[in-house]
Backbone as JSON Lines, residues from 0, in Angstrom:
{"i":0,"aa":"X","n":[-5.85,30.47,-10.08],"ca":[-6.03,29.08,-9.76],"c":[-6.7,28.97,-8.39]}
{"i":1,"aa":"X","n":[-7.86,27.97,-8.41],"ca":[-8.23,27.82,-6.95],"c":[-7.66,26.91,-5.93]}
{"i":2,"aa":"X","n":[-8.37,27.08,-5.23],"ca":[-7.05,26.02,-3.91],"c":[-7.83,24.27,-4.3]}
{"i":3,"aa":"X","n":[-8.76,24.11,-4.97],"ca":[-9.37,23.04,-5.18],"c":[-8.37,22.57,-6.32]}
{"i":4,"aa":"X","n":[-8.18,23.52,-7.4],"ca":[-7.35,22.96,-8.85],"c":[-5.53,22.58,-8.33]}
{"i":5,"aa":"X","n":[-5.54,23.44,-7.48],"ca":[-4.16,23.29,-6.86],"c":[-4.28,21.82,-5.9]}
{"i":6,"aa":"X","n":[-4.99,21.44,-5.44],"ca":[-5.36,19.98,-4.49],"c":[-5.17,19.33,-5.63]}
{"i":7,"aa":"X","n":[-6.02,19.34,-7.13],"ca":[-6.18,18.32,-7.5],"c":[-4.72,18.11,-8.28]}
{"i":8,"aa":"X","n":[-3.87,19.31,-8.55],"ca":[-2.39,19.32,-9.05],"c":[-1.65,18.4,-8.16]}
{"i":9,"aa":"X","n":[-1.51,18.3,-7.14],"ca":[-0.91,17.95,-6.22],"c":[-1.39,16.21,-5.93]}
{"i":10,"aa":"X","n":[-2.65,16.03,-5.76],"ca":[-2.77,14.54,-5.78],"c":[-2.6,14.17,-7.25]}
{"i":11,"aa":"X","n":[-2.72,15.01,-8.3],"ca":[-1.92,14.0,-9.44],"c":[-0.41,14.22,-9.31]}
{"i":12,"aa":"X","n":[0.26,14.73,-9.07],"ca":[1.85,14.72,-8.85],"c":[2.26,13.62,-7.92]}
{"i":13,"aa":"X","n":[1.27,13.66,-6.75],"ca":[1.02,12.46,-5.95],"c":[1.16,10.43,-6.66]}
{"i":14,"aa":"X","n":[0.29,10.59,-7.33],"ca":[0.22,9.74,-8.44],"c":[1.33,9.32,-9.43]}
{"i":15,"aa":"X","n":[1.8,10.74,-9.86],"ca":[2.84,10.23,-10.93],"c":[3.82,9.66,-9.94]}
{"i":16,"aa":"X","n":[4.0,10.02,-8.81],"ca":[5.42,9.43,-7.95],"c":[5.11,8.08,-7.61]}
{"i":17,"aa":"X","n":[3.91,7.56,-7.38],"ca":[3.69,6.84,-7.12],"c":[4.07,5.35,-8.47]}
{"i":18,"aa":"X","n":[3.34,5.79,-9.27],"ca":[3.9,5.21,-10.64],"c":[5.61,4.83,-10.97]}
{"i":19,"aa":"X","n":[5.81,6.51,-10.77],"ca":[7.74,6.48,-11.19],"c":[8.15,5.84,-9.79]}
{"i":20,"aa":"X","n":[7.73,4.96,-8.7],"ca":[8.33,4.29,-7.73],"c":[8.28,3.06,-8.61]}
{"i":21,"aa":"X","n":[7.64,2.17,-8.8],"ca":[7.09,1.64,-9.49],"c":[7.86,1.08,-10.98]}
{"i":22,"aa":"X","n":[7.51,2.29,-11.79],"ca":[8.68,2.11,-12.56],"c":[10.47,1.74,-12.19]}
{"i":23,"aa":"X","n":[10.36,2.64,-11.59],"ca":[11.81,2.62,-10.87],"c":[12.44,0.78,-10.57]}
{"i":24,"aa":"X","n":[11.38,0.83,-9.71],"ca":[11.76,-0.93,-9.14],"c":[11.87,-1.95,-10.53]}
{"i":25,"aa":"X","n":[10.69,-1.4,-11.58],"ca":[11.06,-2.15,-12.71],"c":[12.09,-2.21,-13.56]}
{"i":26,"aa":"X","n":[12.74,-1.09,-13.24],"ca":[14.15,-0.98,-14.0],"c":[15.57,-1.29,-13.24]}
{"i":27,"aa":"X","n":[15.27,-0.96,-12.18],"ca":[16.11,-1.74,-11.15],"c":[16.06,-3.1,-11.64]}
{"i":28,"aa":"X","n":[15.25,-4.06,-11.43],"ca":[15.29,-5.46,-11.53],"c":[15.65,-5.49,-12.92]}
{"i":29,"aa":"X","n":[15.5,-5.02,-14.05],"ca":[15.59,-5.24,-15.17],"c":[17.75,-5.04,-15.66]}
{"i":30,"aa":"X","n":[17.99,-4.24,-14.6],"ca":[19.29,-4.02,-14.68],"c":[19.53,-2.62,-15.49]}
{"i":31,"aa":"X","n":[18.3,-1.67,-15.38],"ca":[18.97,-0.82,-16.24],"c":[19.95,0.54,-15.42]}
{"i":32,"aa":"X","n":[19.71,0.29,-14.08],"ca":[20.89,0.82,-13.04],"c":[21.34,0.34,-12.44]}
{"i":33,"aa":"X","n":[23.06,0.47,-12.77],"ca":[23.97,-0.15,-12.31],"c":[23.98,-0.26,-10.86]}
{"i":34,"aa":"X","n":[23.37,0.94,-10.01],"ca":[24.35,1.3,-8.6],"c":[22.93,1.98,-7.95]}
{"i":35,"aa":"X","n":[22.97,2.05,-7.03],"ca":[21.75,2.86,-5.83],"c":[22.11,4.14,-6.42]}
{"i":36,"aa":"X","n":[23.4,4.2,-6.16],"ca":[23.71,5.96,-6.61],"c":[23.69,6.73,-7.67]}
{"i":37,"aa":"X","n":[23.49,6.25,-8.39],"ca":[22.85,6.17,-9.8],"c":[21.19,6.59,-10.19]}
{"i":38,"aa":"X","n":[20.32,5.61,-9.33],"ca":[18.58,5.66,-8.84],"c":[18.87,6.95,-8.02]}
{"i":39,"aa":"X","n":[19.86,7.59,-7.01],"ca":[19.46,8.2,-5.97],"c":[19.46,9.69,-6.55]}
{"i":40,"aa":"X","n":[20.47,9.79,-7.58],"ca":[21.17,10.82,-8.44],"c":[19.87,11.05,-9.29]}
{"i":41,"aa":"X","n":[19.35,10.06,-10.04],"ca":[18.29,10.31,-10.83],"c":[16.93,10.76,-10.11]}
{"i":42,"aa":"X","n":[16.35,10.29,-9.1],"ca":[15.92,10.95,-8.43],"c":[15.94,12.09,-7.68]}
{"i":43,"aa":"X","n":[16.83,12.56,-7.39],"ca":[17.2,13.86,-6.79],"c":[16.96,15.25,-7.64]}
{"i":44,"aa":"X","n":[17.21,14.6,-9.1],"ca":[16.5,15.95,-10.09],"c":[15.2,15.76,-9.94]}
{"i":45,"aa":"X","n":[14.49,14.92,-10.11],"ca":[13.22,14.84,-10.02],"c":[12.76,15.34,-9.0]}
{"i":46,"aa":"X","n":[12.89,15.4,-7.92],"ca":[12.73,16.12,-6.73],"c":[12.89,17.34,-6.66]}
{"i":47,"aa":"X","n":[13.72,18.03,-7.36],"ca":[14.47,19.52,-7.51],"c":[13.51,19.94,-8.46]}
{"i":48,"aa":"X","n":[12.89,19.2,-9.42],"ca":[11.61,19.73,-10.53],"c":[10.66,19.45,-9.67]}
{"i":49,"aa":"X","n":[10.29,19.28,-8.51],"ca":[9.08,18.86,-7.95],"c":[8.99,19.79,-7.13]}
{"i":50,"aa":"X","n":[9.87,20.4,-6.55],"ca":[10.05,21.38,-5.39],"c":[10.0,22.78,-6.41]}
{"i":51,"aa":"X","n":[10.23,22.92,-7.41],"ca":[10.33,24.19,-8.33],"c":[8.73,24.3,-8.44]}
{"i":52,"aa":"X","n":[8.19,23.32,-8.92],"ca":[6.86,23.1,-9.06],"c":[5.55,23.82,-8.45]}
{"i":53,"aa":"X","n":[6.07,22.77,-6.97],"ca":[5.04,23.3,-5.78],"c":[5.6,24.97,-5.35]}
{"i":54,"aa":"X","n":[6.81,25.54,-5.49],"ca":[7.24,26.48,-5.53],"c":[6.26,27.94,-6.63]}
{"i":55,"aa":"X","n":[6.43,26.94,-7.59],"ca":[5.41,28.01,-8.37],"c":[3.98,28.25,-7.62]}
{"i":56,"aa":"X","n":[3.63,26.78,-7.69],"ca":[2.28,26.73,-7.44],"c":[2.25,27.51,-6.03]}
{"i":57,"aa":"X","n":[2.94,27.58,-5.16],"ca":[2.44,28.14,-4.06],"c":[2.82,29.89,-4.01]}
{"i":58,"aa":"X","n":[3.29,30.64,-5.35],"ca":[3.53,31.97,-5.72],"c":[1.83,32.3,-6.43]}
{"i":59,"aa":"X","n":[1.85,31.13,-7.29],"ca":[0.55,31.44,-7.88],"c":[-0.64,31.59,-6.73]}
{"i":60,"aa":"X","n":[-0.25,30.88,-5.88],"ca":[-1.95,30.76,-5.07],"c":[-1.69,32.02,-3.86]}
{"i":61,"aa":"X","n":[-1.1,32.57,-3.91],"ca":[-0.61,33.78,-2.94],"c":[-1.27,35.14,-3.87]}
């Protein structure tokens, strides 16, 4: 992988977060989470798959 395909991995991961913020607020208002801690919990895996991610990606580009 080049460091260009790896940029462009990264500003689309960029993107999807940007979206799932987004989403997020829409489901918030919609009531489909009860509690912050709930959004904060659900996010926190997502983060833990995001960090595994760039984790790879930065084994691969080594």
């Amino acid at each position: 992988m080049t460091i260009e395909q790896a940029k462009e991995m990264i500003r689309s991961k960029i993107e999807s977060k940007e979206n799932q913020i987004k989403l997020r607020k829409s489901q918030v208002d919609a009531g489909k989470f009860e509690s912050m801690i709930e959004i904060i919990e659900f996010e926190i895996k997502n983060l833990q798959k995001d960090i595994e991610f760039l984790k790879s990606l930065k084994m691969e580009l080594e």
